[in-house]
Amino acid sequence: GLDCAPTRGFAPLTVLCSDTSTGATSVEWNFGDGATSSERDPVHTFAAAGQFGLVQTAQSAGGTATATTTIDVFPLSIGTSPATGAAPVDVVVSARVGGLSGIPIWTIDGQPIGSSMSQLHTFRQPGTYRIGLVFGEIATGIVGVTEIDYVVGFGPATAQFEPTPAEGPGPLTVAFED
């Protein structure tokens, strides 16, 4: 038999499995993502999102037995539209969570900005901003955290100058200040 936890979470998801079989002389684990192990109590990290059928095969003098469980790994990422922009720019950040129902909490440089699945934010100054997302699934309470850097560029240049003096009898020496 087997006992694996957690069986549900956000990628990358690290799962600890324990061999609960009795009398087994050897144990093989197939994690369903191409990885295998012959350890009694393996730890495996599922790097990508997906549903994985985990199979444990226990062998003893009496024969072979298998036990299975399903591991559900969900994506967790931040979408931005537009992907980049020049200040001032309105950006929609969206939680990409594989269709889960839950509560997102958005931060920019550590300051909360909202809790909608898609959140509008206006970046008024150029710079690099850290957008953070904490997402909790309502049904199971699983929580994931991710963050990205969002770069806001400078807007178009504007030309403006002041002549000093602006008028007078010639010949006239004029200084222009940006």
Short mmCIF file of N, CA and C in Angstrom, two decimals:
data_model
loop_
_atom_site.label_atom_id
_atom_site.label_comp_id
_atom_site.label_asym_id
_atom_site.label_seq_id
_atom_site.Cartn_x
_atom_site.Cartn_y
_atom_site.Cartn_z
N GLY A 1 0.82 -1.17 0.00
CA GLY A 1 0.00 0.00 0.00
C GLY A 1 0.88 1.25 0.00
N LEU A 2 0.22 2.37 -0.18
CA LEU A 2 0.95 3.63 -0.24
C LEU A 2 0.17 4.72 0.45
N ASP A 3 0.91 5.73 0.85
CA ASP A 3 0.31 6.93 1.43
C ASP A 3 1.14 8.10 0.91
N CYS A 4 0.52 8.98 0.11
CA CYS A 4 1.22 10.12 -0.47
C CYS A 4 0.53 11.41 -0.06
N ALA A 5 1.33 12.43 0.23
CA ALA A 5 0.77 13.72 0.60
C ALA A 5 1.75 14.81 0.19
N PRO A 6 1.24 15.92 -0.28
CA PRO A 6 -0.15 16.16 -0.65
C PRO A 6 -0.46 15.51 -1.99
N THR A 7 -1.74 15.31 -2.29
CA THR A 7 -2.14 14.74 -3.57
C THR A 7 -2.70 15.81 -4.50
N ARG A 8 -2.63 17.07 -4.06
CA ARG A 8 -3.20 18.18 -4.82
C ARG A 8 -2.44 19.44 -4.46
N GLY A 9 -2.06 20.21 -5.48
CA GLY A 9 -1.36 21.46 -5.19
C GLY A 9 -0.87 22.12 -6.46
N PHE A 10 -0.11 23.18 -6.30
CA PHE A 10 0.39 23.97 -7.42
C PHE A 10 1.80 23.53 -7.80
N ALA A 11 2.07 23.59 -9.12
CA ALA A 11 3.40 23.24 -9.64
C ALA A 11 4.38 24.34 -9.26
N PRO A 12 5.61 23.99 -8.91
CA PRO A 12 6.10 22.62 -8.69
C PRO A 12 5.57 22.08 -7.36
N LEU A 13 5.10 20.83 -7.37
CA LEU A 13 4.51 20.22 -6.18
C LEU A 13 5.41 19.08 -5.70
N THR A 14 5.88 19.19 -4.46
CA THR A 14 6.71 18.14 -3.86
C THR A 14 5.81 17.23 -3.04
N VAL A 15 5.88 15.93 -3.35
CA VAL A 15 5.02 14.92 -2.72
C VAL A 15 5.91 13.92 -1.99
N LEU A 16 5.53 13.60 -0.77
CA LEU A 16 6.21 12.57 0.03
C LEU A 16 5.32 11.33 0.03
N CYS A 17 5.88 10.21 -0.41
CA CYS A 17 5.14 8.95 -0.41
C CYS A 17 5.75 8.00 0.61
N SER A 18 4.87 7.25 1.26
CA SER A 18 5.32 6.27 2.25
C SER A 18 4.82 4.90 1.84
N ASP A 19 5.69 3.91 1.98
CA ASP A 19 5.34 2.52 1.69
C ASP A 19 4.60 1.95 2.89
N THR A 20 3.33 1.58 2.71
CA THR A 20 2.54 0.99 3.81
C THR A 20 2.29 -0.50 3.57
N SER A 21 2.97 -1.07 2.57
CA SER A 21 2.79 -2.50 2.30
C SER A 21 3.45 -3.31 3.42
N THR A 22 2.98 -4.55 3.58
CA THR A 22 3.57 -5.42 4.60
C THR A 22 4.24 -6.60 3.92
N GLY A 23 5.44 -6.90 4.35
CA GLY A 23 6.17 -8.06 3.85
C GLY A 23 6.80 -7.89 2.48
N ALA A 24 6.83 -6.67 1.96
CA ALA A 24 7.41 -6.46 0.64
C ALA A 24 8.93 -6.55 0.71
N THR A 25 9.52 -7.25 -0.26
CA THR A 25 10.98 -7.34 -0.34
C THR A 25 11.54 -6.22 -1.21
N SER A 26 10.72 -5.69 -2.13
CA SER A 26 11.14 -4.55 -2.94
C SER A 26 9.91 -3.74 -3.34
N VAL A 27 10.15 -2.47 -3.57
CA VAL A 27 9.06 -1.55 -3.94
C VAL A 27 9.53 -0.70 -5.11
N GLU A 28 8.68 -0.56 -6.11
CA GLU A 28 8.95 0.32 -7.25
C GLU A 28 7.83 1.35 -7.34
N TRP A 29 8.22 2.58 -7.58
CA TRP A 29 7.26 3.68 -7.73
C TRP A 29 7.35 4.22 -9.15
N ASN A 30 6.20 4.42 -9.78
CA ASN A 30 6.13 5.10 -11.07
C ASN A 30 5.24 6.32 -10.83
N PHE A 31 5.83 7.51 -10.97
CA PHE A 31 5.12 8.73 -10.60
C PHE A 31 4.17 9.24 -11.68
N GLY A 32 4.21 8.63 -12.87
CA GLY A 32 3.29 9.03 -13.92
C GLY A 32 3.77 10.18 -14.78
N ASP A 33 4.94 10.72 -14.44
CA ASP A 33 5.50 11.83 -15.23
C ASP A 33 6.85 11.42 -15.85
N GLY A 34 7.10 10.12 -15.89
CA GLY A 34 8.35 9.62 -16.45
C GLY A 34 9.39 9.27 -15.40
N ALA A 35 9.17 9.69 -14.17
CA ALA A 35 10.13 9.41 -13.09
C ALA A 35 9.73 8.15 -12.34
N THR A 36 10.76 7.44 -11.83
CA THR A 36 10.54 6.24 -11.03
C THR A 36 11.46 6.26 -9.82
N SER A 37 11.19 5.39 -8.86
CA SER A 37 12.05 5.27 -7.68
C SER A 37 11.89 3.87 -7.10
N SER A 38 12.96 3.39 -6.45
CA SER A 38 12.87 2.12 -5.73
C SER A 38 13.07 2.33 -4.23
N GLU A 39 13.02 3.60 -3.80
CA GLU A 39 13.11 3.89 -2.37
C GLU A 39 11.82 3.49 -1.66
N ARG A 40 11.91 3.18 -0.38
CA ARG A 40 10.71 2.83 0.40
C ARG A 40 9.80 4.04 0.58
N ASP A 41 10.38 5.19 0.88
CA ASP A 41 9.61 6.41 1.16
C ASP A 41 10.16 7.56 0.32
N PRO A 42 9.86 7.56 -0.98
CA PRO A 42 10.45 8.58 -1.85
C PRO A 42 9.78 9.95 -1.72
N VAL A 43 10.57 10.96 -2.06
CA VAL A 43 10.07 12.33 -2.20
C VAL A 43 10.22 12.67 -3.68
N HIS A 44 9.14 13.15 -4.29
CA HIS A 44 9.18 13.47 -5.72
C HIS A 44 8.53 14.83 -5.96
N THR A 45 9.16 15.62 -6.85
CA THR A 45 8.62 16.93 -7.22
C THR A 45 8.07 16.85 -8.63
N PHE A 46 6.78 17.17 -8.75
CA PHE A 46 6.12 17.27 -10.05
C PHE A 46 6.34 18.69 -10.54
N ALA A 47 7.15 18.84 -11.60
CA ALA A 47 7.53 20.17 -12.08
C ALA A 47 6.42 20.85 -12.87
N ALA A 48 5.64 20.06 -13.61
CA ALA A 48 4.64 20.62 -14.51
C ALA A 48 3.23 20.33 -14.00
N ALA A 49 2.29 21.15 -14.44
CA ALA A 49 0.89 20.92 -14.10
C ALA A 49 0.36 19.72 -14.87
N GLY A 50 -0.61 19.03 -14.29
CA GLY A 50 -1.25 17.90 -14.94
C GLY A 50 -1.84 16.96 -13.90
N GLN A 51 -2.48 15.90 -14.39
CA GLN A 51 -3.00 14.87 -13.50
C GLN A 51 -2.14 13.63 -13.72
N PHE A 52 -1.58 13.12 -12.64
CA PHE A 52 -0.62 12.02 -12.74
C PHE A 52 -1.13 10.80 -11.96
N GLY A 53 -1.10 9.64 -12.64
CA GLY A 53 -1.45 8.38 -11.99
C GLY A 53 -0.20 7.78 -11.39
N LEU A 54 -0.11 7.77 -10.08
CA LEU A 54 1.06 7.26 -9.37
C LEU A 54 0.80 5.78 -9.05
N VAL A 55 1.76 4.92 -9.39
CA VAL A 55 1.60 3.48 -9.18
C VAL A 55 2.76 2.97 -8.33
N GLN A 56 2.41 2.24 -7.28
CA GLN A 56 3.41 1.57 -6.46
C GLN A 56 3.26 0.07 -6.70
N THR A 57 4.40 -0.58 -7.00
CA THR A 57 4.40 -2.04 -7.18
C THR A 57 5.27 -2.63 -6.07
N ALA A 58 4.64 -3.47 -5.25
CA ALA A 58 5.36 -4.12 -4.14
C ALA A 58 5.51 -5.60 -4.48
N GLN A 59 6.73 -6.12 -4.28
CA GLN A 59 7.00 -7.54 -4.55
C GLN A 59 7.43 -8.24 -3.27
N SER A 60 6.96 -9.46 -3.15
CA SER A 60 7.37 -10.31 -2.03
C SER A 60 7.43 -11.74 -2.53
N ALA A 61 7.78 -12.68 -1.65
CA ALA A 61 7.83 -14.09 -2.03
C ALA A 61 6.45 -14.56 -2.48
N GLY A 62 5.40 -13.91 -1.99
CA GLY A 62 4.03 -14.31 -2.33
C GLY A 62 3.53 -13.75 -3.64
N GLY A 63 4.28 -12.84 -4.27
CA GLY A 63 3.83 -12.29 -5.54
C GLY A 63 3.97 -10.77 -5.60
N THR A 64 3.22 -10.20 -6.51
CA THR A 64 3.30 -8.77 -6.77
C THR A 64 1.93 -8.13 -6.54
N ALA A 65 1.94 -6.94 -5.93
CA ALA A 65 0.70 -6.19 -5.72
C ALA A 65 0.95 -4.74 -6.11
N THR A 66 -0.09 -4.09 -6.61
CA THR A 66 0.04 -2.67 -6.96
C THR A 66 -0.99 -1.85 -6.20
N ALA A 67 -0.63 -0.61 -5.97
CA ALA A 67 -1.54 0.37 -5.37
C ALA A 67 -1.39 1.65 -6.19
N THR A 68 -2.47 2.39 -6.32
CA THR A 68 -2.44 3.61 -7.14
C THR A 68 -3.09 4.78 -6.41
N THR A 69 -2.69 5.96 -6.82
CA THR A 69 -3.35 7.18 -6.37
C THR A 69 -3.18 8.22 -7.48
N THR A 70 -3.95 9.27 -7.42
CA THR A 70 -3.88 10.33 -8.42
C THR A 70 -3.32 11.59 -7.77
N ILE A 71 -2.39 12.22 -8.47
CA ILE A 71 -1.82 13.48 -8.02
C ILE A 71 -2.29 14.57 -8.99
N ASP A 72 -2.96 15.58 -8.47
CA ASP A 72 -3.45 16.71 -9.28
C ASP A 72 -2.54 17.90 -9.04
N VAL A 73 -1.87 18.32 -10.11
CA VAL A 73 -0.93 19.46 -10.03
C VAL A 73 -1.48 20.58 -10.92
N PHE A 74 -1.67 21.74 -10.33
CA PHE A 74 -2.27 22.87 -11.03
C PHE A 74 -1.23 23.93 -11.36
N PRO A 75 -1.45 24.65 -12.48
CA PRO A 75 -0.54 25.75 -12.81
C PRO A 75 -0.81 26.93 -11.89
N LEU A 76 0.19 27.75 -11.70
CA LEU A 76 0.02 28.99 -10.96
C LEU A 76 0.95 30.01 -11.60
N SER A 77 0.35 30.96 -12.32
CA SER A 77 1.16 32.00 -12.95
C SER A 77 0.35 33.28 -13.06
N ILE A 78 1.05 34.33 -13.42
CA ILE A 78 0.45 35.65 -13.54
C ILE A 78 0.48 36.06 -15.01
N GLY A 79 -0.68 36.46 -15.51
CA GLY A 79 -0.76 37.01 -16.85
C GLY A 79 -0.84 38.52 -16.77
N THR A 80 -0.22 39.21 -17.73
CA THR A 80 -0.31 40.67 -17.78
C THR A 80 -0.71 41.11 -19.18
N SER A 81 -1.60 42.08 -19.23
CA SER A 81 -2.00 42.64 -20.52
C SER A 81 -2.08 44.16 -20.38
N PRO A 82 -1.24 44.91 -21.09
CA PRO A 82 -0.25 44.44 -22.05
C PRO A 82 0.97 43.81 -21.36
N ALA A 83 1.76 43.08 -22.15
CA ALA A 83 2.94 42.39 -21.60
C ALA A 83 3.96 43.39 -21.08
N THR A 84 4.11 44.52 -21.74
CA THR A 84 4.96 45.62 -21.27
C THR A 84 4.27 46.91 -21.66
N GLY A 85 4.71 48.01 -21.09
CA GLY A 85 4.09 49.28 -21.42
C GLY A 85 4.94 50.44 -20.99
N ALA A 86 4.53 51.62 -21.44
CA ALA A 86 5.22 52.85 -21.08
C ALA A 86 4.32 53.67 -20.17
N ALA A 87 4.91 54.28 -19.15
CA ALA A 87 4.14 55.03 -18.16
C ALA A 87 3.49 56.26 -18.80
N PRO A 88 2.26 56.60 -18.41
CA PRO A 88 1.38 55.78 -17.55
C PRO A 88 0.72 54.67 -18.37
N VAL A 89 0.54 53.49 -17.75
CA VAL A 89 -0.05 52.37 -18.46
C VAL A 89 -1.04 51.63 -17.55
N ASP A 90 -2.21 51.32 -18.12
CA ASP A 90 -3.20 50.50 -17.41
C ASP A 90 -2.90 49.04 -17.73
N VAL A 91 -2.70 48.24 -16.68
CA VAL A 91 -2.34 46.83 -16.86
C VAL A 91 -3.38 45.97 -16.14
N VAL A 92 -3.84 44.92 -16.86
CA VAL A 92 -4.70 43.93 -16.24
C VAL A 92 -3.84 42.73 -15.88
N VAL A 93 -3.79 42.40 -14.58
CA VAL A 93 -3.10 41.20 -14.14
C VAL A 93 -4.15 40.13 -13.91
N SER A 94 -3.85 38.91 -14.34
CA SER A 94 -4.83 37.84 -14.20
C SER A 94 -4.18 36.61 -13.59
N ALA A 95 -4.94 35.93 -12.73
CA ALA A 95 -4.48 34.71 -12.07
C ALA A 95 -4.74 33.53 -12.98
N ARG A 96 -3.67 32.81 -13.32
CA ARG A 96 -3.79 31.60 -14.14
C ARG A 96 -3.61 30.41 -13.21
N VAL A 97 -4.74 29.76 -12.90
CA VAL A 97 -4.75 28.73 -11.85
C VAL A 97 -5.43 27.43 -12.30
N GLY A 98 -5.50 27.20 -13.61
CA GLY A 98 -6.04 25.94 -14.09
C GLY A 98 -7.51 25.73 -13.81
N GLY A 99 -8.29 26.81 -13.75
CA GLY A 99 -9.73 26.69 -13.57
C GLY A 99 -10.19 26.51 -12.13
N LEU A 100 -9.30 26.60 -11.16
CA LEU A 100 -9.71 26.46 -9.77
C LEU A 100 -10.54 27.65 -9.32
N SER A 101 -11.44 27.40 -8.36
CA SER A 101 -12.20 28.49 -7.73
C SER A 101 -11.47 28.86 -6.45
N GLY A 102 -11.25 30.15 -6.29
CA GLY A 102 -10.54 30.55 -5.09
C GLY A 102 -10.44 32.05 -4.97
N ILE A 103 -9.58 32.45 -4.05
CA ILE A 103 -9.40 33.86 -3.74
C ILE A 103 -7.97 34.26 -4.05
N PRO A 104 -7.80 35.20 -4.99
CA PRO A 104 -6.47 35.74 -5.25
C PRO A 104 -6.24 36.99 -4.41
N ILE A 105 -5.03 37.18 -3.96
CA ILE A 105 -4.64 38.43 -3.30
C ILE A 105 -3.44 38.96 -4.06
N TRP A 106 -3.60 40.16 -4.61
CA TRP A 106 -2.58 40.79 -5.45
C TRP A 106 -1.81 41.83 -4.66
N THR A 107 -0.50 41.87 -4.90
CA THR A 107 0.33 42.93 -4.33
C THR A 107 1.24 43.48 -5.42
N ILE A 108 1.59 44.74 -5.27
CA ILE A 108 2.63 45.34 -6.11
C ILE A 108 3.63 45.96 -5.15
N ASP A 109 4.87 45.51 -5.26
CA ASP A 109 5.93 45.92 -4.34
C ASP A 109 5.48 45.77 -2.89
N GLY A 110 4.78 44.67 -2.60
CA GLY A 110 4.36 44.34 -1.24
C GLY A 110 3.09 45.02 -0.76
N GLN A 111 2.52 45.90 -1.56
CA GLN A 111 1.29 46.60 -1.16
C GLN A 111 0.07 45.95 -1.81
N PRO A 112 -0.97 45.62 -1.04
CA PRO A 112 -2.16 44.99 -1.62
C PRO A 112 -2.85 45.93 -2.62
N ILE A 113 -3.31 45.35 -3.74
CA ILE A 113 -4.04 46.16 -4.73
C ILE A 113 -5.41 45.60 -5.04
N GLY A 114 -5.73 44.38 -4.59
CA GLY A 114 -7.06 43.85 -4.87
C GLY A 114 -7.13 42.34 -4.76
N SER A 115 -8.35 41.82 -4.98
CA SER A 115 -8.58 40.39 -4.82
C SER A 115 -9.55 39.85 -5.86
N SER A 116 -9.46 40.34 -7.10
CA SER A 116 -10.26 39.82 -8.21
C SER A 116 -9.39 38.90 -9.05
N MET A 117 -10.02 37.95 -9.76
CA MET A 117 -9.25 37.05 -10.62
C MET A 117 -8.48 37.84 -11.68
N SER A 118 -9.09 38.93 -12.18
CA SER A 118 -8.41 39.88 -13.06
C SER A 118 -8.48 41.24 -12.40
N GLN A 119 -7.34 41.87 -12.24
CA GLN A 119 -7.26 43.12 -11.48
C GLN A 119 -6.60 44.19 -12.35
N LEU A 120 -7.21 45.37 -12.40
CA LEU A 120 -6.66 46.49 -13.16
C LEU A 120 -5.78 47.33 -12.24
N HIS A 121 -4.60 47.71 -12.75
CA HIS A 121 -3.71 48.60 -11.99
C HIS A 121 -3.06 49.58 -12.97
N THR A 122 -2.95 50.82 -12.56
CA THR A 122 -2.29 51.84 -13.38
C THR A 122 -0.90 52.09 -12.82
N PHE A 123 0.10 51.87 -13.67
CA PHE A 123 1.48 52.20 -13.32
C PHE A 123 1.75 53.60 -13.84
N ARG A 124 1.99 54.54 -12.95
CA ARG A 124 2.14 55.94 -13.34
C ARG A 124 3.60 56.34 -13.60
N GLN A 125 4.54 55.58 -13.05
CA GLN A 125 5.96 55.92 -13.19
C GLN A 125 6.72 54.77 -13.83
N PRO A 126 7.76 55.09 -14.62
CA PRO A 126 8.61 54.02 -15.16
C PRO A 126 9.33 53.29 -14.03
N GLY A 127 9.69 52.04 -14.26
CA GLY A 127 10.45 51.29 -13.27
C GLY A 127 10.12 49.81 -13.37
N THR A 128 10.72 49.03 -12.48
CA THR A 128 10.45 47.60 -12.39
C THR A 128 9.65 47.36 -11.12
N TYR A 129 8.51 46.73 -11.28
CA TYR A 129 7.59 46.50 -10.17
C TYR A 129 7.46 45.00 -9.93
N ARG A 130 7.40 44.59 -8.66
CA ARG A 130 7.22 43.19 -8.29
C ARG A 130 5.73 42.95 -8.07
N ILE A 131 5.12 42.15 -8.99
CA ILE A 131 3.71 41.80 -8.86
C ILE A 131 3.64 40.45 -8.17
N GLY A 132 2.91 40.39 -7.07
CA GLY A 132 2.79 39.15 -6.30
C GLY A 132 1.36 38.64 -6.31
N LEU A 133 1.22 37.31 -6.28
CA LEU A 133 -0.09 36.66 -6.23
C LEU A 133 -0.05 35.56 -5.18
N VAL A 134 -0.99 35.63 -4.25
CA VAL A 134 -1.25 34.53 -3.33
C VAL A 134 -2.65 34.04 -3.69
N PHE A 135 -2.76 32.74 -3.99
CA PHE A 135 -4.05 32.19 -4.40
C PHE A 135 -4.41 31.03 -3.50
N GLY A 136 -5.63 31.07 -2.95
CA GLY A 136 -6.12 29.98 -2.12
C GLY A 136 -7.36 29.36 -2.74
N GLU A 137 -7.32 28.02 -2.93
CA GLU A 137 -8.50 27.33 -3.44
C GLU A 137 -9.50 27.15 -2.31
N ILE A 138 -10.74 27.49 -2.57
CA ILE A 138 -11.77 27.47 -1.53
C ILE A 138 -12.07 26.05 -1.07
N ALA A 139 -12.25 25.11 -2.00
CA ALA A 139 -12.72 23.77 -1.65
C ALA A 139 -11.74 23.00 -0.77
N THR A 140 -10.43 23.11 -1.05
CA THR A 140 -9.46 22.29 -0.32
C THR A 140 -8.52 23.10 0.57
N GLY A 141 -8.47 24.40 0.36
CA GLY A 141 -7.57 25.22 1.16
C GLY A 141 -6.13 25.21 0.68
N ILE A 142 -5.86 24.62 -0.49
CA ILE A 142 -4.47 24.67 -0.97
C ILE A 142 -4.13 26.11 -1.34
N VAL A 143 -2.89 26.49 -1.06
CA VAL A 143 -2.45 27.86 -1.28
C VAL A 143 -1.19 27.84 -2.13
N GLY A 144 -1.13 28.75 -3.09
CA GLY A 144 0.06 28.91 -3.91
C GLY A 144 0.50 30.36 -3.93
N VAL A 145 1.79 30.57 -4.11
CA VAL A 145 2.37 31.91 -4.13
C VAL A 145 3.29 32.01 -5.34
N THR A 146 3.18 33.09 -6.08
CA THR A 146 4.09 33.34 -7.19
C THR A 146 4.25 34.85 -7.37
N GLU A 147 5.30 35.23 -8.09
CA GLU A 147 5.52 36.65 -8.36
C GLU A 147 6.32 36.81 -9.63
N ILE A 148 6.16 37.99 -10.23
CA ILE A 148 6.91 38.33 -11.44
C ILE A 148 7.38 39.78 -11.33
N ASP A 149 8.35 40.13 -12.14
CA ASP A 149 8.76 41.53 -12.28
C ASP A 149 8.09 42.08 -13.53
N TYR A 150 7.50 43.26 -13.41
CA TYR A 150 6.86 43.93 -14.54
C TYR A 150 7.60 45.23 -14.79
N VAL A 151 8.06 45.40 -16.03
CA VAL A 151 8.86 46.58 -16.38
C VAL A 151 7.98 47.60 -17.09
N VAL A 152 7.97 48.80 -16.55
CA VAL A 152 7.25 49.92 -17.15
C VAL A 152 8.30 50.88 -17.70
N GLY A 153 8.21 51.11 -19.00
CA GLY A 153 9.19 51.97 -19.66
C GLY A 153 8.79 53.44 -19.60
N PHE A 154 9.66 54.28 -20.15
CA PHE A 154 9.37 55.70 -20.26
C PHE A 154 8.44 55.90 -21.43
N GLY A 155 7.53 56.87 -21.30
CA GLY A 155 6.64 57.21 -22.39
C GLY A 155 7.40 57.97 -23.46
N PRO A 156 6.70 58.42 -24.50
CA PRO A 156 7.36 59.16 -25.56
C PRO A 156 7.95 60.47 -25.03
N ALA A 157 9.09 60.84 -25.59
CA ALA A 157 9.75 62.08 -25.17
C ALA A 157 8.92 63.28 -25.65
N THR A 158 8.96 64.34 -24.87
CA THR A 158 8.29 65.59 -25.27
C THR A 158 9.35 66.68 -25.26
N ALA A 159 9.33 67.49 -26.29
CA ALA A 159 10.28 68.59 -26.40
C ALA A 159 9.63 69.87 -25.88
N GLN A 160 10.37 70.58 -25.02
CA GLN A 160 9.87 71.85 -24.52
C GLN A 160 11.07 72.64 -24.05
N PHE A 161 11.08 73.94 -24.37
CA PHE A 161 12.19 74.77 -23.94
C PHE A 161 11.69 76.18 -23.67
N GLU A 162 12.51 76.92 -22.93
CA GLU A 162 12.22 78.31 -22.60
C GLU A 162 13.39 79.17 -23.09
N PRO A 163 13.13 80.12 -24.01
CA PRO A 163 14.20 81.05 -24.41
C PRO A 163 14.32 82.19 -23.41
N THR A 164 15.54 82.56 -23.07
CA THR A 164 15.76 83.68 -22.17
C THR A 164 16.83 84.58 -22.76
N PRO A 165 16.58 85.82 -23.07
CA PRO A 165 15.26 86.47 -23.10
C PRO A 165 14.46 86.00 -24.30
N ALA A 166 13.16 86.19 -24.28
CA ALA A 166 12.29 85.74 -25.34
C ALA A 166 12.22 86.76 -26.48
N GLU A 167 12.49 88.02 -26.18
CA GLU A 167 12.47 89.05 -27.23
C GLU A 167 13.32 90.22 -26.79
N GLY A 168 13.67 91.07 -27.75
CA GLY A 168 14.47 92.26 -27.44
C GLY A 168 15.14 92.76 -28.70
N PRO A 169 15.79 93.96 -28.61
CA PRO A 169 16.47 94.52 -29.79
C PRO A 169 17.68 93.68 -30.15
N GLY A 170 17.98 93.56 -31.44
CA GLY A 170 19.11 92.75 -31.90
C GLY A 170 20.39 93.56 -31.92
N PRO A 171 21.55 93.02 -32.03
CA PRO A 171 21.70 91.56 -31.95
C PRO A 171 21.33 91.05 -30.55
N LEU A 172 20.77 89.84 -30.49
CA LEU A 172 20.23 89.30 -29.24
C LEU A 172 20.89 87.96 -28.94
N THR A 173 21.42 87.78 -27.75
CA THR A 173 21.95 86.50 -27.31
C THR A 173 20.86 85.82 -26.49
N VAL A 174 20.51 84.60 -26.91
CA VAL A 174 19.40 83.89 -26.27
C VAL A 174 19.91 82.57 -25.72
N ALA A 175 19.56 82.25 -24.49
CA ALA A 175 19.87 80.94 -23.90
C ALA A 175 18.60 80.11 -23.93
N PHE A 176 18.73 78.83 -24.32
CA PHE A 176 17.58 77.92 -24.33
C PHE A 176 17.76 76.90 -23.22
N GLU A 177 16.73 76.78 -22.38
CA GLU A 177 16.80 75.83 -21.27
C GLU A 177 15.74 74.77 -21.49
N ASP A 178 16.15 73.48 -21.38
CA ASP A 178 15.24 72.35 -21.59
C ASP A 178 14.25 72.30 -20.44
#
